CSV table of C-alpha atoms in Angstrom, one decimal:
chain,number,residue,atom,x,y,z
A,180,LEU,CA,-2.8,-0.6,-32.5
A,181,PHE,CA,-5.3,-3.5,-32.7
A,182,ARG,CA,-3.9,-5.0,-29.5
A,183,MET,CA,-4.3,-1.6,-27.8
A,184,VAL,CA,-7.9,-1.4,-28.9
A,185,VAL,CA,-8.7,-4.9,-27.7
A,186,ASN,CA,-7.1,-4.6,-24.3
A,187,PRO,CA,-6.0,-1.0,-23.8
A,188,GLU,CA,-4.9,-1.3,-20.2
A,189,LEU,CA,-2.6,-4.3,-20.7
A,190,TYR,CA,-1.1,-3.7,-24.1
A,191,THR,CA,-0.7,0.1,-24.0
A,192,GLY,CA,1.5,-0.6,-20.9
A,193,ASP,CA,3.4,-3.4,-22.6
A,194,ASP,CA,4.1,-1.4,-25.7
A,195,TYR,CA,5.2,1.7,-23.8
A,196,ALA,CA,7.5,-0.4,-21.7
A,197,ALA,CA,9.0,-2.0,-24.9
A,198,GLY,CA,9.5,1.4,-26.5
A,199,LYS,CA,7.0,0.8,-29.2
A,200,VAL,CA,4.8,3.6,-28.0
A,201,ASP,CA,5.9,7.0,-26.7
A,202,ILE,CA,4.0,9.9,-25.1
A,203,GLU,CA,5.1,13.4,-25.9
A,204,GLY,CA,4.4,16.1,-23.2
A,205,ASP,CA,2.6,15.5,-19.9
A,206,LEU,CA,2.7,11.7,-19.2
A,207,VAL,CA,0.4,12.0,-16.1
A,208,GLY,CA,-2.1,14.2,-17.9
A,209,CYS,CA,-2.3,11.8,-20.9
A,210,LEU,CA,-2.8,8.8,-18.5
A,211,GLN,CA,-5.6,10.6,-16.7
A,212,ALA,CA,-7.4,11.1,-20.1
A,213,ILE,CA,-7.0,7.3,-20.9
A,214,TYR,CA,-8.2,6.3,-17.4
A,215,GLU,CA,-11.2,8.6,-17.5
A,216,GLY,CA,-12.3,6.9,-20.8
A,217,LEU,CA,-11.9,3.5,-19.3
A,218,GLU,CA,-13.6,4.6,-16.0
A,219,ASN,CA,-16.6,5.9,-18.0
A,220,LEU,CA,-17.3,2.6,-19.8
A,221,PRO,CA,-20.8,1.4,-18.9
A,222,GLU,CA,-20.3,-1.4,-16.4
A,223,ASN,CA,-22.4,-3.9,-18.3
A,224,SER,CA,-21.2,-3.0,-21.7
A,225,PHE,CA,-19.6,-5.8,-23.9
A,226,LYS,CA,-16.2,-4.0,-23.7
A,227,ALA,CA,-16.3,-3.7,-19.9
A,228,ARG,CA,-17.3,-7.4,-19.4
A,229,MET,CA,-14.6,-8.5,-21.9
A,230,LEU,CA,-11.9,-6.6,-20.1
A,231,ARG,CA,-13.0,-8.1,-16.7
A,232,TRP,CA,-12.8,-11.6,-18.2
A,233,MET,CA,-9.4,-11.1,-19.8
A,234,ASN,CA,-7.8,-9.4,-16.8
A,235,LYS,CA,-8.6,-11.6,-13.8
A,236,PRO,CA,-6.1,-11.0,-10.9
A,237,ARG,CA,-3.9,-13.8,-9.4
A,238,PRO,CA,-5.1,-15.4,-6.1
A,239,ASN,CA,-3.6,-14.6,-2.7
A,240,THR,CA,-3.3,-18.0,-1.2
A,241,LEU,CA,-0.5,-18.7,1.2
A,242,THR,CA,1.7,-19.8,-1.7
A,243,GLY,CA,0.4,-17.3,-4.1
A,244,SER,CA,0.9,-14.4,-1.7
A,245,ARG,CA,4.6,-15.3,-1.3
A,246,ALA,CA,5.1,-15.4,-5.1
A,247,ASN,CA,3.2,-12.1,-5.6
A,248,VAL,CA,5.2,-10.3,-2.9
A,249,HIS,CA,8.5,-11.7,-4.2
A,250,HIS,CA,7.7,-10.4,-7.7
A,251,HIS,CA,7.4,-6.8,-6.5
A,252,TYR,CA,9.2,-6.3,-3.1
A,253,ASP,CA,12.2,-8.5,-3.6
A,254,LEU,CA,13.6,-6.5,-6.6
A,255,GLY,CA,16.4,-5.4,-4.4
A,256,ASN,CA,16.8,-2.9,-1.6
A,257,ASP,CA,19.4,-1.0,-3.7
A,258,PHE,CA,16.6,-0.1,-6.2
A,259,TYR,CA,14.1,1.1,-3.7
A,260,SER,CA,16.7,3.1,-1.7
A,261,LEU,CA,17.3,5.2,-4.8
A,262,TRP,CA,13.9,7.0,-4.7
A,263,LEU,CA,12.1,6.3,-1.4
A,264,ASP,CA,12.6,8.5,1.7
A,265,SER,CA,16.2,8.0,2.9
A,266,ALA,CA,15.4,7.6,6.6
A,267,ARG,CA,12.8,4.8,6.7
A,268,MET,CA,12.1,3.6,3.2
A,269,GLN,CA,8.4,4.1,3.5
A,270,TYR,CA,6.6,2.7,0.4
A,271,THR,CA,3.2,3.9,1.4
A,272,CYS,CA,1.2,7.2,1.2
A,273,ALA,CA,2.9,10.1,3.1
A,274,TYR,CA,0.9,12.7,5.1
A,275,TYR,CA,1.5,16.3,4.1
A,276,ALA,CA,0.4,18.0,7.3
A,277,ARG,CA,1.9,21.2,5.7
A,278,PRO,CA,2.0,21.8,2.0
A,279,ASP,CA,5.7,22.6,2.0
A,280,PHE,CA,6.8,19.3,3.6
A,281,SER,CA,9.6,17.3,2.0
A,282,LEU,CA,9.0,13.6,1.3
A,283,GLU,CA,11.0,12.7,4.5
A,284,GLN,CA,8.9,15.1,6.6
A,285,ALA,CA,5.7,13.9,5.2
A,286,GLN,CA,6.5,10.2,5.8
A,287,LEU,CA,7.5,11.0,9.4
A,288,ALA,CA,4.2,12.9,9.8
A,289,LYS,CA,2.3,9.8,8.5
A,290,LEU,CA,3.9,7.6,11.2
A,291,ASP,CA,3.0,10.0,14.0
A,292,HIS,CA,-0.5,10.5,12.5
A,293,VAL,CA,-1.0,6.7,12.7
A,294,ALA,CA,0.4,6.5,16.2
A,295,ARG,CA,-2.0,9.2,17.4
A,296,LYS,CA,-4.9,7.4,15.9
A,297,LEU,CA,-3.9,4.2,17.7
A,298,GLN,CA,-3.4,6.2,21.0
A,299,LEU,CA,-0.2,4.4,21.7
A,300,ALA,CA,1.1,4.4,25.3
A,301,PRO,CA,4.4,3.2,26.8
A,302,GLY,CA,4.4,-0.5,27.6
A,303,GLN,CA,1.9,-1.5,25.0
A,304,VAL,CA,2.4,-4.3,22.5
A,305,VAL,CA,1.8,-3.6,18.8
A,306,TYR,CA,1.3,-6.1,16.0
A,307,GLU,CA,2.0,-5.0,12.5
A,308,ALA,CA,0.8,-7.0,9.4
A,309,GLY,CA,3.0,-6.3,6.4
A,310,CYS,CA,5.8,-4.1,7.7
A,311,GLY,CA,7.8,-3.1,4.5
A,312,TRP,CA,11.3,-2.2,5.4
A,313,GLY,CA,10.3,-1.9,9.1
A,314,GLY,CA,10.3,1.9,9.5
A,315,LEU,CA,7.0,2.1,11.3
A,316,ALA,CA,7.9,-0.5,13.8
A,317,ARG,CA,11.3,1.1,14.6
A,318,HIS,CA,9.7,4.6,14.9
A,319,PHE,CA,7.0,3.4,17.2
A,320,ALA,CA,9.5,1.5,19.4
A,321,ALA,CA,12.0,4.4,19.6
A,322,ASN,CA,9.5,7.2,20.1
A,323,TYR,CA,6.4,5.8,21.8
A,324,GLY,CA,7.8,3.2,24.3
A,325,VAL,CA,6.0,0.2,22.8
A,326,THR,CA,7.3,-3.2,21.6
A,327,VAL,CA,6.4,-4.3,18.1
A,328,ARG,CA,6.0,-7.7,16.4
A,329,ALA,CA,6.0,-7.0,12.7
A,330,PHE,CA,5.1,-9.7,10.2
A,331,ASN,CA,6.3,-9.8,6.5
A,332,ILE,CA,6.8,-12.4,3.9
A,333,SER,CA,9.4,-10.5,1.9
A,334,GLU,CA,12.9,-11.9,2.7
A,335,GLU,CA,14.6,-8.8,1.3
A,336,GLN,CA,12.6,-6.4,3.4
A,337,VAL,CA,12.9,-8.5,6.6
A,338,ARG,CA,16.6,-8.8,6.3
A,339,PHE,CA,17.0,-5.0,5.8
A,340,ALA,CA,14.6,-4.3,8.8
A,341,ARG,CA,16.5,-6.6,11.1
A,342,GLU,CA,19.9,-5.1,10.2
A,343,GLN,CA,18.5,-1.6,10.7
A,344,ALA,CA,17.0,-2.4,14.1
A,345,GLN,CA,20.3,-3.8,15.2
A,346,ARG,CA,22.1,-0.6,14.1
A,347,GLU,CA,19.6,1.5,16.0
A,348,GLY,CA,19.8,-0.6,19.1
A,349,LEU,CA,16.2,-1.7,19.0
A,350,GLU,CA,16.6,-5.5,18.8
A,351,GLY,CA,14.8,-6.0,22.2
A,352,ARG,CA,11.9,-3.7,21.3
A,353,VAL,CA,11.2,-4.8,17.7
A,354,GLU,CA,10.8,-8.3,16.3
A,355,TYR,CA,10.5,-8.8,12.6
A,356,VAL,CA,8.8,-12.1,11.8
A,357,LEU,CA,9.3,-13.7,8.4
A,358,ASP,CA,5.8,-15.2,8.2
A,359,ASP,CA,2.3,-14.6,6.9
A,360,TYR,CA,-0.1,-12.5,8.8
A,361,ARG,CA,-2.5,-15.5,9.0
A,362,ASN,CA,-0.1,-17.2,11.4
A,363,MET,CA,-0.2,-14.4,14.1
A,364,SER,CA,-0.7,-15.5,17.7
A,365,GLY,CA,-0.5,-14.0,21.1
A,366,ARG,CA,-2.1,-10.8,22.3
A,367,CYS,CA,-1.6,-7.1,21.3
A,368,ASP,CA,-2.8,-3.7,22.5
A,369,ALA,CA,-2.8,-2.3,18.9
A,370,PHE,CA,-3.0,-3.8,15.5
A,371,VAL,CA,-1.8,-1.9,12.5
A,372,SER,CA,-1.5,-2.6,8.8
A,373,VAL,CA,-0.2,0.1,6.4
A,374,GLY,CA,-0.2,-0.8,2.7
A,375,MET,CA,-0.8,-4.5,3.0
A,376,LEU,CA,-4.6,-4.9,2.5
A,377,GLU,CA,-4.2,-4.4,-1.2
A,378,HIS,CA,-2.4,-7.8,-1.3
A,379,VAL,CA,-4.8,-9.7,0.9
A,380,GLY,CA,-7.6,-10.4,-1.5
A,381,VAL,CA,-11.3,-9.7,-0.7
A,382,GLU,CA,-11.9,-13.5,-0.4
A,383,ASN,CA,-9.5,-13.4,2.6
A,384,PHE,CA,-10.9,-10.4,4.4
A,385,PRO,CA,-12.9,-12.5,6.8
A,386,VAL,CA,-9.7,-14.5,7.6
A,387,LEU,CA,-7.9,-11.2,8.4
A,388,GLY,CA,-10.9,-10.2,10.6
A,389,GLU,CA,-10.6,-13.5,12.4
A,390,VAL,CA,-6.8,-13.0,12.9
A,391,ILE,CA,-7.4,-9.5,14.4
A,392,HIS,CA,-10.2,-10.8,16.6
A,393,ARG,CA,-7.8,-13.5,17.9
A,394,VAL,CA,-4.9,-11.2,18.8
A,395,LEU,CA,-6.4,-7.8,19.7
A,396,ALA,CA,-6.9,-7.2,23.4
A,397,PRO,CA,-10.4,-6.3,24.7
A,398,ARG,CA,-9.5,-2.6,24.9
A,399,GLY,CA,-7.2,-2.6,21.9
A,400,ARG,CA,-7.2,-0.3,18.9
A,401,GLY,CA,-6.7,-1.2,15.3
A,402,LEU,CA,-5.8,0.8,12.1
A,403,ILE,CA,-5.8,-0.3,8.5
A,404,HIS,CA,-4.3,2.0,5.8
A,405,SER,CA,-5.0,0.9,2.3
A,406,ILE,CA,-5.5,2.0,-1.3
A,407,GLY,CA,-9.2,1.6,-2.2
A,408,ARG,CA,-11.9,2.6,-4.6
A,409,ASN,CA,-15.3,4.3,-4.4
A,410,ARG,CA,-16.9,1.2,-5.9
A,411,PRO,CA,-15.7,-2.3,-6.6
A,412,ALA,CA,-13.5,-2.6,-9.7
A,413,PRO,CA,-10.5,-4.6,-10.6
A,414,MET,CA,-6.9,-3.4,-10.5
A,415,ASN,CA,-5.5,-1.9,-13.6
A,416,ALA,CA,-4.7,-5.0,-15.7
A,417,TRP,CA,-1.2,-4.0,-16.7
A,418,ILE,CA,-0.1,-3.1,-13.1
A,419,GLU,CA,-1.6,-6.3,-11.8
A,420,LYS,CA,0.0,-8.5,-14.4
A,421,ARG,CA,3.4,-6.8,-14.9
A,422,VAL,CA,4.2,-4.9,-11.7
A,423,PHE,CA,1.9,-5.7,-8.7
A,424,PRO,CA,0.6,-9.2,-9.0
A,425,GLY,CA,-2.4,-10.1,-6.9
A,426,ALA,CA,-3.1,-6.5,-6.0
A,427,TYR,CA,-6.7,-5.4,-5.5
A,428,PRO,CA,-7.9,-2.0,-4.1
A,429,ALA,CA,-11.1,-2.7,-2.3
A,430,SER,CA,-14.1,-0.4,-1.8
A,431,LEU,CA,-15.1,0.6,1.7
A,432,ALA,CA,-18.1,-1.7,1.5
A,433,GLU,CA,-15.8,-4.6,0.7
A,434,MET,CA,-13.4,-3.7,3.5
A,435,MET,CA,-16.3,-4.0,6.0
A,436,ARG,CA,-16.1,-7.8,5.5
A,437,ILE,CA,-13.0,-7.6,7.8
A,438,PHE,CA,-15.0,-6.0,10.7
A,439,GLU,CA,-18.7,-7.0,10.5
A,440,ASP,CA,-18.4,-10.7,11.2
A,441,ARG,CA,-16.3,-10.0,14.3
A,442,LYS,CA,-18.5,-7.0,15.5
A,443,PHE,CA,-15.7,-4.5,15.4
A,444,SER,CA,-16.8,-0.8,15.5
A,445,ILE,CA,-15.5,1.7,13.0
A,446,LEU,CA,-14.3,4.8,14.9
A,447,ASP,CA,-12.9,6.9,12.1
A,448,VAL,CA,-12.4,6.8,8.3
A,449,GLU,CA,-10.0,9.3,6.6
A,450,ASN,CA,-9.4,9.6,2.9
A,451,LEU,CA,-5.8,10.7,2.0
A,452,ARG,CA,-6.2,10.5,-1.8
A,453,LEU,CA,-4.5,13.8,-2.6
A,454,HIS,CA,-1.7,13.0,-0.2
A,455,TYR,CA,-1.0,9.9,-2.2
A,456,ALA,CA,-1.0,11.8,-5.5
A,457,ARG,CA,1.6,14.2,-3.9
A,458,THR,CA,3.7,11.2,-2.6
A,459,LEU,CA,3.8,9.7,-6.0
A,460,ALA,CA,4.9,13.0,-7.6
A,461,HIS,CA,7.8,13.1,-5.2
A,462,TRP,CA,8.7,9.4,-5.9
A,463,ARG,CA,8.5,10.0,-9.6
A,464,GLU,CA,10.7,13.0,-9.4
A,465,ARG,CA,13.3,11.1,-7.5
A,466,PHE,CA,13.0,8.1,-9.8
A,467,GLU,CA,13.6,10.2,-12.9
A,468,ALA,CA,16.7,11.8,-11.2
A,469,GLU,CA,18.1,8.3,-10.7
A,470,LYS,CA,16.9,6.7,-13.9
A,471,ASP,CA,20.5,6.0,-15.1
A,472,ALA,CA,21.3,4.2,-11.9
A,473,VAL,CA,18.1,2.2,-12.2
A,474,ARG,CA,19.0,1.3,-15.9
A,475,ALA,CA,22.4,0.1,-14.7
A,476,LEU,CA,20.7,-2.2,-12.2
A,477,TYR,CA,18.2,-3.5,-14.7
A,478,ASP,CA,17.5,-2.3,-18.3
A,479,ASP,CA,15.6,0.4,-20.2
A,480,ARG,CA,12.4,-1.6,-20.3
A,481,PHE,CA,12.5,-1.7,-16.5
A,482,VAL,CA,12.9,2.0,-16.4
A,483,ARG,CA,10.0,2.6,-18.7
A,484,THR,CA,7.8,0.1,-16.8
A,485,TRP,CA,8.4,1.9,-13.5
A,486,ARG,CA,8.0,5.3,-15.0
A,487,LEU,CA,4.6,4.3,-16.3
A,488,TYR,CA,3.6,2.6,-13.1
A,489,LEU,CA,4.4,5.7,-11.0
A,490,ALA,CA,2.9,8.1,-13.4
A,491,GLY,CA,-0.2,6.0,-13.9
A,492,SER,CA,-0.7,5.6,-10.1
A,493,GLU,CA,-0.4,9.4,-9.7
A,494,ALA,CA,-3.0,9.9,-12.5
A,495,SER,CA,-5.4,7.4,-10.8
A,496,PHE,CA,-5.3,9.3,-7.5
A,497,LEU,CA,-5.7,12.7,-9.2
A,498,MET,CA,-8.8,11.6,-11.1
A,499,GLY,CA,-10.3,9.8,-8.2
A,500,ALA,CA,-10.1,6.3,-9.6
A,501,LEU,CA,-8.1,5.3,-6.5
A,502,GLN,CA,-8.6,6.4,-2.9
A,503,LEU,CA,-6.4,6.0,0.2
A,504,PHE,CA,-8.4,5.0,3.3
A,505,GLN,CA,-7.3,4.9,6.9
A,506,ILE,CA,-9.8,3.0,9.0
A,507,VAL,CA,-9.6,3.1,12.9
A,508,PHE,CA,-11.6,0.4,14.8
A,509,ALA,CA,-12.1,-1.1,18.2
A,510,ARG,CA,-14.2,-3.8,19.8
A,511,SER,CA,-17.9,-2.9,19.8
A,512,ASP,CA,-18.2,-3.0,23.7
A,513,ASP,CA,-15.1,-0.7,24.3
A,514,ASN,CA,-16.4,2.4,26.1
A,515,SER,CA,-12.9,3.8,26.5
A,516,VAL,CA,-12.9,5.0,22.9
A,517,PRO,CA,-12.3,8.8,22.5
A,518,LEU,CA,-15.4,11.1,22.3
A,519,THR,CA,-13.7,13.5,19.9
A,520,ARG,CA,-10.8,13.7,17.4
A,521,GLN,CA,-9.0,16.1,19.6
A,522,HIS,CA,-6.1,13.7,20.2
A,523,LEU,CA,-5.2,13.8,16.5
A,524,TYR,CA,-4.6,17.5,16.0
A,525,GLY,CA,-3.3,18.9,19.3
A,526,PRO,CA,-4.6,20.7,22.3
């Protein structure tokens, strides 16, 4: 109990994962109450300053990023396939264009929503930074007539993506590059990053902006989809240290460091916070249905760790501690940008 008082985020998670602490009833509701208490700590209070000092995130250098990504994404494709959408293994916020959408329908709707925002056209070249298991790249190539170069530093994910592209006959249209986004070269008509910015680190945002400036064509479009916050604050200490090392959800003001130095213009910002809460509820439901299979792959501590991670993330979005931003941008002198949002929602 003393440990939990001293560092509630870290040690409550550790003791729950170890089976020393249990929660009866509504796990998500209980975590919402805990997070609301932590969220309401005065920023300059001794407790808040002590927690920031104890819970510093790991850096996202070239070497550090590889280690951080390996810790989370290279757990094994068999694990993630148990509870992500079966068709494309999308591990990012879905888009519930209709409230009755299944997870598969909502993930497909997300990909088309992004494609419309980028105004993709046949023959264009798309660069993707952080491609997960490659579903977005394959969907764009198969349905929008574009070619895609997708960069990722997770060996497990790239291997899966290449095999899937071969099965779908898309080898000539999609290239999965096992490399860091910082090493991008060439030229593209559209730049997209869905769910990677959380791993970049605010200190590297100007570097990302420079990379986009280097590769994006004069009339190109860009979209960044990322977990964020309403104001700067560190990642939950337990998630950062035990589940998602190096992760940091930036505020919109912090994200502007990507765009301002390179004079990009922001065209559109959409907040999909409640869509992510619903996505997590779907993931958690599927995870619980497969918990025995997960336990067979790992152990009970792993099951409890991921149960808490999924429930805690859902609670954070429901209470507004986390947001999900989609930012569309272009070069500042591009006068071909759309005058309205009509292209997003139909005729």
